[in-house]
Amino acid sequence: MPEEPALHSKRTLTLRFDIPISKTHEFWDSLRAGKFVTTKCSKCGNVSFPPQSDCPKCMSGDFEWVDLGREATLVTFTHVQVTPASFAGSDPYMIAIGEFPGGVKALARLEGGQPKTAKPGMKLRVEARVEKDGNPYYVFVVA
Amino acid sequence: MNRVAIVGVGHSRFGRRTDVNVGELAFESIKQAIDDAGVDKGDIKDVVVGTMGSWCEELLPAVVVNEYAGLSGAGTMRVEAACASGSAAIKAACGSIISGEADVALAVGVEKMTEVDSPTSVELIGRAGSYMWEFENYGMTFPAYYALYAVAHMNRFGTTEEDMARVSVKAHHYGAMNPLAQFQREITLEKAMGSQVVSWPLKLYDSCPLTDGSAAVVLASEDAAKKLTDTPIWIRGVGYSSDTANLSRRSDYVGLEASVHAANRAYAMAKVTPKDIDVATAHDCFTIAELMAYEDLGFCKKGEGAKMIRDGETELGGRIPVNVDGGLKAKGHPVGATGVSMAVEITKQLRGEAGRRQAAIKNGLGLVHNVGGTGHYAYVTILSRN
């Protein structure tokens, strides 16, 4: 079908965000040190992931950091073959939700798995990484 | 409490609408809805515009839409509930009537998604979750979110890729009968199963397209409705709920809790049960979403969604026809327009104006199920002839 006449706008807009992490920077600092930690409410004991300085359950602002360890269990996964524009050029990748002992879950890339053989219930390990440009992140690896 | 009726409906052609801008696109359905209602547009005191935006140049779409249609001066706002923005607009407009602030209100859903290139659209929807924890480092996409649910559902209940493909075949079957649908051709199960994998296990034919479109409904108080029409369609129940932005904070991945809560609230308000519903639209942004919706809405037991599609229970002539307008898959999914489009479809079904796609109406009850994001928002609206 032929395209209709359009005014091709010459104005572009670039959005790049500086996302505040001051209240939970220990999470990112710990990742650099190879540890996967999150927040636990000092008042009601609720463990949150992602980490947050205010408890979503009792609303207390008192919290401590707890180590979630390295072992997790695969809850569900997918294999992304059509990637977003800002990931253009990426090879297809797997994403998983993994559950830590105690029930806290996280979403991350899954390495070392295959869509055909991955199965909920599989044992995973969480690994801390640092990008080339310095941002820390974490991945799941098939244990 | 004032009762609210739908007294006029309008619906644009859905598809890649490079022939119109957002104001022109919204006008197509607004004009139809106002003509259908036979209302003087000066009597419309509130115009609520459901749109997610970001993919078209206008940042204040509500005022642009109103200016083009000569509705400036009415109270207005844009509401956002992602893909459920349309239902949120109807709920907000209902509130104006229930409170007595307005006798006649207009809810418009509009989305212009194809003014940016497709990868940018995919990017914008992929960011619609918990950005920092799902997108920044990991590159989640909208299909990927639903694929996480599909894998869990397959693993728990034995749902297959073929079951999901059947939803797509059904959608295209009815889309072929809907002159306003984006895709108006039938497809085979083989074609759906053989299509490109987008985010395994979801394929191209498991996924709704990027769509431009608009839909509008004129809402009226009981007094105003009785003056305007002999066939008001009453909004008997509105239920809505939400869930966490971050998927990892959800307890399970085999259904959308927000849908369950929204449905229960809507059924309770309307004092009806799932068995009473004659015809429904369910939010099938991906085929797995329709199967989960059958379960979440109580049309079948948890885990039996695949059986419903296999047994043809949601086709015309089946126990409860679902998405006989082609659904999001074939009719198209202009994000903010979808919820209003669903209300237009169910209104036409209850009025007996759906032509070849007419469902058998026994109890005079229809249901609209509209999800925003991956169950981040959910709205269920129950419409009735009585």
mmCIF file of C-alpha atoms in Angstrom, chain B residues 11-362:
data_model
loop_
_atom_site.group_PDB
_atom_site.id
_atom_site.type_symbol
_atom_site.label_atom_id
_atom_site.label_comp_id
_atom_site.label_asym_id
_atom_site.label_seq_id
_atom_site.Cartn_x
_atom_site.Cartn_y
_atom_site.Cartn_z
ATOM 1 C CA HIS B 11 -15.168 3.397 15.862
ATOM 2 C CA SER B 12 -12.487 4.291 13.307
ATOM 3 C CA ARG B 13 -10.922 1.882 10.879
ATOM 4 C CA PHE B 14 -7.963 0.262 12.665
ATOM 5 C CA GLY B 15 -4.617 -0.289 10.982
ATOM 6 C CA ARG B 16 -1.591 1.644 9.779
ATOM 7 C CA ARG B 17 -3.320 5.004 9.396
ATOM 8 C CA THR B 18 -0.703 7.182 7.725
ATOM 9 C CA ASP B 19 -3.576 9.193 6.229
ATOM 10 C CA VAL B 20 -4.547 10.907 9.497
ATOM 11 C CA ASN B 21 -3.013 12.687 12.477
ATOM 12 C CA VAL B 22 -4.185 12.067 16.037
ATOM 13 C CA GLY B 23 -6.906 14.746 15.990
ATOM 14 C CA GLU B 24 -8.275 13.559 12.666
ATOM 15 C CA LEU B 25 -8.168 9.939 13.807
ATOM 16 C CA ALA B 26 -10.053 10.649 17.041
ATOM 17 C CA PHE B 27 -12.581 12.760 15.127
ATOM 18 C CA GLU B 28 -13.661 9.753 13.066
ATOM 19 C CA SER B 29 -15.050 7.960 16.099
ATOM 20 C CA ILE B 30 -16.144 11.085 18.004
ATOM 21 C CA LYS B 31 -18.373 12.228 15.125
ATOM 22 C CA GLN B 32 -19.941 8.777 14.785
ATOM 23 C CA ALA B 33 -20.564 8.535 18.528
ATOM 24 C CA ILE B 34 -22.164 11.982 18.734
ATOM 25 C CA ASP B 35 -24.325 11.295 15.654
ATOM 26 C CA ASP B 36 -25.270 7.876 17.022
ATOM 27 C CA ALA B 37 -26.315 9.426 20.331
ATOM 28 C CA GLY B 38 -28.137 12.303 18.661
ATOM 29 C CA VAL B 39 -26.700 14.590 21.296
ATOM 30 C CA ASP B 40 -25.831 18.271 20.914
ATOM 31 C CA LYS B 41 -22.092 18.435 21.391
ATOM 32 C CA GLY B 42 -22.544 21.535 23.528
ATOM 33 C CA ASP B 43 -24.226 19.282 26.101
ATOM 34 C CA ILE B 44 -21.041 17.223 26.571
ATOM 35 C CA LYS B 45 -19.580 18.513 29.810
ATOM 36 C CA ASP B 46 -16.645 16.127 30.192
ATOM 37 C CA VAL B 47 -14.349 14.566 27.588
ATOM 38 C CA VAL B 48 -11.948 11.944 28.931
ATOM 39 C CA VAL B 49 -9.269 10.847 26.496
ATOM 40 C CA GLY B 50 -7.599 7.489 27.067
ATOM 41 C CA THR B 51 -4.195 7.341 25.446
ATOM 42 C CA MET B 52 -0.745 6.153 26.421
ATOM 43 C CA GLY B 53 1.127 8.402 24.018
ATOM 44 C CA SER B 54 4.844 8.951 23.392
ATOM 45 C CA TRP B 55 4.662 7.554 19.855
ATOM 46 C CA CYS B 56 3.067 10.584 18.305
ATOM 47 C CA GLU B 57 4.170 14.206 18.252
ATOM 48 C CA GLU B 58 1.413 15.621 20.443
ATOM 49 C CA LEU B 59 2.165 15.638 24.156
ATOM 50 C CA LEU B 60 -1.254 16.953 25.183
ATOM 51 C CA PRO B 61 -3.473 14.736 23.064
ATOM 52 C CA ALA B 62 -6.692 15.463 24.981
ATOM 53 C CA VAL B 63 -6.693 19.156 24.127
ATOM 54 C CA VAL B 64 -5.614 18.510 20.532
ATOM 55 C CA VAL B 65 -8.438 16.009 20.072
ATOM 56 C CA ASN B 66 -10.967 18.402 21.617
ATOM 57 C CA GLU B 67 -9.794 21.363 19.537
ATOM 58 C CA TYR B 68 -10.133 19.431 16.284
ATOM 59 C CA ALA B 69 -13.653 18.255 17.179
ATOM 60 C CA GLY B 70 -14.788 21.650 18.477
ATOM 61 C CA LEU B 71 -15.097 20.365 22.022
ATOM 62 C CA SER B 72 -12.728 22.871 23.652
ATOM 63 C CA GLY B 73 -14.347 24.295 26.767
ATOM 64 C CA ALA B 74 -15.554 20.945 28.058
ATOM 65 C CA GLY B 75 -13.735 19.589 31.081
ATOM 66 C CA THR B 76 -11.032 17.228 29.897
ATOM 67 C CA MET B 77 -8.034 15.166 30.803
ATOM 68 C CA ARG B 78 -5.905 12.421 29.352
ATOM 69 C CA VAL B 79 -5.922 9.225 31.404
ATOM 70 C CA GLU B 80 -3.239 6.551 31.238
ATOM 71 C CA ALA B 81 -3.592 2.935 32.257
ATOM 72 C CA ALA B 82 -1.298 1.602 29.515
ATOM 73 C CA CYS B 83 -3.306 -0.719 27.240
ATOM 74 C CA ALA B 84 -6.315 -0.272 29.556
ATOM 75 C CA SER B 85 -6.362 3.529 29.135
ATOM 76 C CA GLY B 86 -9.620 3.261 27.185
ATOM 77 C CA SER B 87 -11.433 1.475 29.994
ATOM 78 C CA ALA B 88 -9.929 3.918 32.469
ATOM 79 C CA ALA B 89 -11.346 6.778 30.370
ATOM 80 C CA ILE B 90 -14.805 5.190 30.482
ATOM 81 C CA LYS B 91 -14.527 4.701 34.245
ATOM 82 C CA ALA B 92 -13.485 8.331 34.743
ATOM 83 C CA ALA B 93 -16.304 9.619 32.531
ATOM 84 C CA CYS B 94 -18.770 7.378 34.404
ATOM 85 C CA GLY B 95 -17.586 9.023 37.611
ATOM 86 C CA SER B 96 -18.548 12.455 36.289
ATOM 87 C CA ILE B 97 -22.064 11.218 35.616
ATOM 88 C CA ILE B 98 -22.466 9.186 38.811
ATOM 89 C CA SER B 99 -21.432 12.218 40.849
ATOM 90 C CA GLY B 100 -23.897 14.423 39.014
ATOM 91 C CA GLU B 101 -21.185 16.718 37.628
ATOM 92 C CA ALA B 102 -22.227 15.919 34.064
ATOM 93 C CA ASP B 103 -25.380 14.546 32.413
ATOM 94 C CA VAL B 104 -23.534 13.670 29.228
ATOM 95 C CA ALA B 105 -19.855 12.783 28.938
ATOM 96 C CA LEU B 106 -17.628 11.464 26.175
ATOM 97 C CA ALA B 107 -14.936 8.822 26.556
ATOM 98 C CA VAL B 108 -12.473 8.679 23.686
ATOM 99 C CA GLY B 109 -9.692 6.168 23.210
ATOM 100 C CA VAL B 110 -7.062 6.979 20.624
ATOM 101 C CA GLU B 111 -3.542 5.866 19.794
ATOM 102 C CA LYS B 112 -1.287 6.786 16.916
ATOM 103 C CA MET B 113 1.521 4.246 17.079
ATOM 104 C CA THR B 114 3.032 4.243 13.609
ATOM 105 C CA GLU B 115 4.484 7.746 13.392
ATOM 106 C CA VAL B 116 7.687 6.340 14.857
ATOM 107 C CA ASP B 117 9.467 3.305 13.398
ATOM 108 C CA SER B 118 8.486 -0.142 14.673
ATOM 109 C CA PRO B 119 11.683 -0.793 16.696
ATOM 110 C CA THR B 120 11.040 2.455 18.596
ATOM 111 C CA SER B 121 7.448 1.388 19.304
ATOM 112 C CA VAL B 122 8.732 -1.995 20.516
ATOM 113 C CA GLU B 123 11.221 -0.145 22.715
ATOM 114 C CA LEU B 124 8.556 2.115 24.239
ATOM 115 C CA ILE B 125 6.287 -0.816 25.130
ATOM 116 C CA GLY B 126 9.247 -2.833 26.414
ATOM 117 C CA ARG B 127 10.035 -0.017 28.833
ATOM 118 C CA ALA B 128 6.482 -0.240 30.206
ATOM 119 C CA GLY B 129 7.213 -2.306 33.282
ATOM 120 C CA SER B 130 9.780 -1.650 35.972
ATOM 121 C CA TYR B 131 12.311 0.198 33.809
ATOM 122 C CA MET B 132 15.366 0.063 36.037
ATOM 123 C CA TRP B 133 15.037 -3.600 36.975
ATOM 124 C CA GLU B 134 13.679 -5.132 33.797
ATOM 125 C CA PHE B 135 14.711 -2.998 30.847
ATOM 126 C CA GLU B 136 17.901 -1.043 31.503
ATOM 127 C CA ASN B 137 20.210 -4.043 31.738
ATOM 128 C CA TYR B 138 18.068 -6.838 30.399
ATOM 129 C CA GLY B 139 16.087 -5.571 27.422
ATOM 130 C CA MET B 140 12.656 -6.914 28.235
ATOM 131 C CA THR B 141 10.051 -6.586 25.509
ATOM 132 C CA PHE B 142 6.268 -6.695 25.722
ATOM 133 C CA PRO B 143 6.148 -10.183 24.172
ATOM 134 C CA ALA B 144 8.870 -11.276 26.602
ATOM 135 C CA TYR B 145 6.742 -10.323 29.611
ATOM 136 C CA TYR B 146 3.842 -12.438 28.381
ATOM 137 C CA ALA B 147 6.208 -15.217 27.309
ATOM 138 C CA LEU B 148 7.237 -15.565 30.982
ATOM 139 C CA TYR B 149 3.570 -16.235 31.738
ATOM 140 C CA ALA B 150 3.200 -18.581 28.761
ATOM 141 C CA VAL B 151 6.130 -20.765 29.844
ATOM 142 C CA ALA B 152 4.778 -20.990 33.399
ATOM 143 C CA HIS B 153 1.279 -21.839 32.109
ATOM 144 C CA MET B 154 2.626 -24.493 29.737
ATOM 145 C CA ASN B 155 4.728 -25.996 32.504
ATOM 146 C CA ARG B 156 1.913 -26.043 35.069
ATOM 147 C CA PHE B 157 -1.097 -27.015 32.979
ATOM 148 C CA GLY B 158 0.231 -28.602 29.804
ATOM 149 C CA THR B 159 -0.947 -25.735 27.582
ATOM 150 C CA THR B 160 0.776 -26.037 24.190
ATOM 151 C CA GLU B 161 2.045 -23.696 21.504
ATOM 152 C CA GLU B 162 -0.713 -25.122 19.302
ATOM 153 C CA ASP B 163 -3.380 -24.160 21.861
ATOM 154 C CA MET B 164 -2.096 -20.598 21.736
ATOM 155 C CA ALA B 165 -2.045 -20.651 17.919
ATOM 156 C CA ARG B 166 -5.738 -21.666 17.961
ATOM 157 C CA VAL B 167 -6.542 -18.337 19.646
ATOM 158 C CA SER B 168 -4.866 -16.566 16.739
ATOM 159 C CA VAL B 169 -6.760 -18.604 14.150
ATOM 160 C CA LYS B 170 -10.041 -17.713 15.877
ATOM 161 C CA ALA B 171 -9.094 -14.023 16.015
ATOM 162 C CA HIS B 172 -8.310 -13.904 12.302
ATOM 163 C CA HIS B 173 -11.519 -15.814 11.496
ATOM 164 C CA TYR B 174 -13.616 -13.056 13.054
ATOM 165 C CA GLY B 175 -11.295 -10.279 11.942
ATOM 166 C CA ALA B 176 -12.091 -11.377 8.381
ATOM 167 C CA MET B 177 -15.741 -10.479 9.118
ATOM 168 C CA ASN B 178 -14.959 -7.067 10.632
ATOM 169 C CA PRO B 179 -14.579 -4.287 8.041
ATOM 170 C CA LEU B 180 -12.822 -2.071 10.627
ATOM 171 C CA ALA B 181 -10.176 -4.691 11.539
ATOM 172 C CA GLN B 182 -6.489 -4.304 10.733
ATOM 173 C CA PHE B 183 -6.221 -7.886 9.430
ATOM 174 C CA GLN B 184 -9.235 -9.126 7.519
ATOM 175 C CA ARG B 185 -8.072 -12.525 6.385
ATOM 176 C CA GLU B 186 -8.225 -16.030 7.748
ATOM 177 C CA ILE B 187 -5.058 -17.885 8.705
ATOM 178 C CA THR B 188 -4.337 -21.579 9.195
ATOM 179 C CA LEU B 189 -2.970 -23.239 12.307
ATOM 180 C CA GLU B 190 0.122 -24.175 10.287
ATOM 181 C CA LYS B 191 0.748 -20.551 9.332
ATOM 182 C CA ALA B 192 0.463 -19.415 12.942
ATOM 183 C CA MET B 193 2.702 -22.234 14.200
ATOM 184 C CA GLY B 194 5.302 -21.589 11.490
ATOM 185 C CA SER B 195 5.578 -17.834 12.061
ATOM 186 C CA GLN B 196 8.723 -16.132 13.352
ATOM 187 C CA VAL B 197 9.533 -16.593 17.029
ATOM 188 C CA VAL B 198 9.403 -13.195 18.724
ATOM 189 C CA SER B 199 10.077 -14.246 22.310
ATOM 190 C CA TRP B 200 9.811 -17.997 22.724
ATOM 191 C CA PRO B 201 7.283 -19.526 23.015
ATOM 192 C CA LEU B 202 5.422 -16.556 21.509
ATOM 193 C CA LYS B 203 5.546 -16.096 17.749
ATOM 194 C CA LEU B 204 4.521 -13.320 15.410
ATOM 195 C CA TYR B 205 1.014 -14.779 15.133
ATOM 196 C CA ASP B 206 0.695 -14.949 18.919
ATOM 197 C CA SER B 207 1.198 -11.177 19.056
ATOM 198 C CA CYS B 208 -1.057 -8.218 18.437
ATOM 199 C CA PRO B 209 0.179 -5.685 15.862
ATOM 200 C CA LEU B 210 1.098 -2.011 16.216
ATOM 201 C CA THR B 211 -2.054 -0.147 15.307
ATOM 202 C CA ASP B 212 -3.475 3.328 14.803
ATOM 203 C CA GLY B 213 -7.105 3.748 15.742
ATOM 204 C CA SER B 214 -9.759 5.437 17.801
ATOM 205 C CA ALA B 215 -13.088 4.616 19.408
ATOM 206 C CA ALA B 216 -15.575 6.737 21.332
ATOM 207 C CA VAL B 217 -18.652 6.298 23.495
ATOM 208 C CA VAL B 218 -21.173 8.900 24.639
ATOM 209 C CA LEU B 219 -22.241 8.243 28.218
ATOM 210 C CA ALA B 220 -25.396 9.650 29.774
ATOM 211 C CA SER B 221 -27.212 9.765 33.092
ATOM 212 C CA GLU B 222 -30.467 7.794 33.370
ATOM 213 C CA ASP B 223 -32.619 10.872 32.731
ATOM 214 C CA ALA B 224 -30.537 12.019 29.778
ATOM 215 C CA ALA B 225 -30.282 8.503 28.341
ATOM 216 C CA LYS B 226 -34.045 8.012 28.333
ATOM 217 C CA LYS B 227 -34.495 11.248 26.396
ATOM 218 C CA LEU B 228 -31.777 10.382 23.877
ATOM 219 C CA THR B 229 -32.390 6.730 22.987
ATOM 220 C CA ASP B 230 -34.706 3.735 23.162
ATOM 221 C CA THR B 231 -31.748 1.358 23.334
ATOM 222 C CA PRO B 232 -29.490 2.505 26.145
ATOM 223 C CA ILE B 233 -26.827 -0.008 27.134
ATOM 224 C CA TRP B 234 -26.308 0.265 30.871
ATOM 225 C CA ILE B 235 -22.966 0.093 32.610
ATOM 226 C CA ARG B 236 -23.911 -2.324 35.359
ATOM 227 C CA GLY B 237 -20.526 -3.123 36.824
ATOM 228 C CA VAL B 238 -17.059 -1.603 36.764
ATOM 229 C CA GLY B 239 -14.212 -3.422 38.482
ATOM 230 C CA TYR B 240 -10.590 -2.412 38.455
ATOM 231 C CA SER B 241 -7.378 -3.443 40.088
ATOM 232 C CA SER B 242 -3.621 -3.325 39.652
ATOM 233 C CA ASP B 243 -0.466 -5.297 40.310
ATOM 234 C CA THR B 244 3.231 -4.620 40.836
ATOM 235 C CA ALA B 245 5.290 -2.884 38.169
ATOM 236 C CA ASN B 246 8.069 -5.419 38.658
ATOM 237 C CA LEU B 247 7.080 -8.916 37.567
ATOM 238 C CA SER B 248 9.491 -10.540 40.013
ATOM 239 C CA ARG B 249 7.304 -9.257 42.867
ATOM 240 C CA ARG B 250 4.291 -11.287 41.704
ATOM 241 C CA SER B 251 3.375 -14.514 43.468
ATOM 242 C CA ASP B 252 2.712 -16.586 40.346
ATOM 243 C CA TYR B 253 2.811 -16.456 36.535
ATOM 244 C CA VAL B 254 -0.164 -18.502 35.370
ATOM 245 C CA GLY B 255 -2.787 -15.756 35.523
ATOM 246 C CA LEU B 256 -3.203 -12.045 36.146
ATOM 247 C CA GLU B 257 -4.292 -11.348 39.714
ATOM 248 C CA ALA B 258 -5.420 -7.864 38.758
ATOM 249 C CA SER B 259 -7.860 -9.423 36.275
ATOM 250 C CA VAL B 260 -9.259 -11.754 38.919
ATOM 251 C CA HIS B 261 -9.810 -8.896 41.363
ATOM 252 C CA ALA B 262 -11.267 -6.581 38.718
ATOM 253 C CA ALA B 263 -13.650 -9.299 37.527
ATOM 254 C CA ASN B 264 -14.811 -10.172 41.026
ATOM 255 C CA ARG B 265 -15.518 -6.523 41.766
ATOM 256 C CA ALA B 266 -17.426 -6.061 38.504
ATOM 257 C CA TYR B 267 -19.502 -9.220 39.002
ATOM 258 C CA ALA B 268 -20.330 -8.177 42.571
ATOM 259 C CA MET B 269 -21.356 -4.666 41.516
ATOM 260 C CA ALA B 270 -23.520 -5.986 38.671
ATOM 261 C CA LYS B 271 -24.835 -8.848 40.846
ATOM 262 C CA VAL B 272 -24.155 -11.387 38.087
ATOM 263 C CA THR B 273 -21.929 -14.440 37.669
ATOM 264 C CA PRO B 274 -19.637 -15.464 34.794
ATOM 265 C CA LYS B 275 -22.330 -17.925 33.657
ATOM 266 C CA ASP B 276 -24.739 -15.043 33.001
ATOM 267 C CA ILE B 277 -22.500 -13.357 30.401
ATOM 268 C CA ASP B 278 -23.683 -13.779 26.790
ATOM 269 C CA VAL B 279 -20.659 -12.347 24.970
ATOM 270 C CA ALA B 280 -17.262 -10.945 25.971
ATOM 271 C CA THR B 281 -14.150 -9.220 24.781
ATOM 272 C CA ALA B 282 -11.001 -10.435 26.523
ATOM 273 C CA HIS B 283 -7.632 -8.731 26.404
ATOM 274 C CA ASP B 284 -5.688 -10.852 23.894
ATOM 275 C CA CYS B 285 -2.577 -8.727 23.339
ATOM 276 C CA PHE B 286 -0.912 -12.150 23.129
ATOM 277 C CA THR B 287 -2.664 -15.471 22.642
ATOM 278 C CA ILE B 288 -1.642 -16.704 26.096
ATOM 279 C CA ALA B 289 -3.366 -13.629 27.551
ATOM 280 C CA GLU B 290 -6.719 -14.744 26.124
ATOM 281 C CA LEU B 291 -6.342 -18.254 27.562
ATOM 282 C CA MET B 292 -5.455 -16.828 30.980
ATOM 283 C CA ALA B 293 -8.393 -14.402 30.701
ATOM 284 C CA TYR B 294 -10.884 -17.281 30.282
ATOM 285 C CA GLU B 295 -9.616 -18.578 33.623
ATOM 286 C CA ASP B 296 -9.212 -15.239 35.407
ATOM 287 C CA LEU B 297 -12.719 -14.124 34.408
ATOM 288 C CA GLY B 298 -14.224 -17.372 35.688
ATOM 289 C CA PHE B 299 -15.363 -18.655 32.283
ATOM 290 C CA CYS B 300 -13.592 -21.912 33.171
ATOM 291 C CA LYS B 301 -11.494 -23.312 36.010
ATOM 292 C CA LYS B 302 -7.832 -22.362 36.430
ATOM 293 C CA GLY B 303 -5.752 -24.352 33.971
ATOM 294 C CA GLU B 304 -8.630 -25.141 31.607
ATOM 295 C CA GLY B 305 -8.262 -22.181 29.256
ATOM 296 C CA ALA B 306 -6.636 -24.310 26.576
ATOM 297 C CA LYS B 307 -9.507 -26.784 26.743
ATOM 298 C CA MET B 308 -11.978 -23.965 26.108
ATOM 299 C CA ILE B 309 -10.297 -22.942 22.864
ATOM 300 C CA ARG B 310 -9.829 -26.579 21.762
ATOM 301 C CA ASP B 311 -13.531 -27.276 22.345
ATOM 302 C CA GLY B 312 -14.656 -24.152 20.489
ATOM 303 C CA GLU B 313 -16.487 -22.837 23.521
ATOM 304 C CA THR B 314 -15.492 -19.237 22.812
ATOM 305 C CA GLU B 315 -16.589 -19.192 19.174
ATOM 306 C CA LEU B 316 -19.966 -17.937 17.938
ATOM 307 C CA GLY B 317 -22.434 -20.666 18.885
ATOM 308 C CA GLY B 318 -20.186 -21.771 21.750
ATOM 309 C CA ARG B 319 -20.888 -21.414 25.454
ATOM 310 C CA ILE B 320 -19.507 -17.852 25.588
ATOM 311 C CA PRO B 321 -18.256 -16.178 22.405
ATOM 312 C CA VAL B 322 -15.079 -14.160 23.083
ATOM 313 C CA ASN B 323 -13.490 -11.575 20.785
ATOM 314 C CA VAL B 324 -15.777 -12.151 17.839
ATOM 315 C CA ASP B 325 -14.659 -8.728 16.568
ATOM 316 C CA GLY B 326 -11.199 -10.179 15.820
ATOM 317 C CA GLY B 327 -9.711 -9.260 19.189
ATOM 318 C CA LEU B 328 -6.531 -7.297 19.612
ATOM 319 C CA LYS B 329 -4.764 -9.859 17.447
ATOM 320 C CA ALA B 330 -6.701 -9.274 14.214
ATOM 321 C CA LYS B 331 -8.749 -6.132 14.842
ATOM 322 C CA GLY B 332 -5.550 -4.435 16.033
ATOM 323 C CA HIS B 333 -4.450 -2.875 19.315
ATOM 324 C CA PRO B 334 -4.174 0.915 19.280
ATOM 325 C CA VAL B 335 -3.282 0.874 22.970
ATOM 326 C CA GLY B 336 -5.502 3.657 24.381
ATOM 327 C CA ALA B 337 -8.352 2.959 21.956
ATOM 328 C CA THR B 338 -8.698 -0.718 22.776
ATOM 329 C CA GLY B 339 -10.858 -0.532 25.908
ATOM 330 C CA VAL B 340 -13.288 1.868 24.234
ATOM 331 C CA SER B 341 -13.305 -0.282 21.088
ATOM 332 C CA MET B 342 -14.274 -3.266 23.256
ATOM 333 C CA ALA B 343 -17.148 -1.275 24.806
ATOM 334 C CA VAL B 344 -18.304 -0.286 21.310
ATOM 335 C CA GLU B 345 -18.285 -3.929 20.226
ATOM 336 C CA ILE B 346 -20.214 -5.168 23.262
ATOM 337 C CA THR B 347 -22.722 -2.304 22.926
ATOM 338 C CA LYS B 348 -23.348 -3.314 19.307
ATOM 339 C CA GLN B 349 -23.656 -6.970 20.309
ATOM 340 C CA LEU B 350 -26.227 -6.123 22.992
ATOM 341 C CA ARG B 351 -28.140 -3.856 20.607
ATOM 342 C CA GLY B 352 -28.205 -6.721 18.089
ATOM 343 C CA GLU B 353 -26.236 -4.681 15.541
ATOM 344 C CA ALA B 354 -23.215 -6.968 15.064
ATOM 345 C CA GLY B 355 -24.359 -8.420 11.730
ATOM 346 C CA ARG B 356 -22.592 -11.599 10.683
ATOM 347 C CA ARG B 357 -20.701 -11.601 13.974
ATOM 348 C CA GLN B 358 -23.823 -11.382 16.144
ATOM 349 C CA ALA B 359 -23.714 -13.572 19.256
ATOM 350 C CA ALA B 360 -26.884 -15.068 20.727
ATOM 351 C CA ILE B 361 -28.025 -12.708 23.491
ATOM 352 C CA LYS B 362 -30.054 -14.473 26.175
#
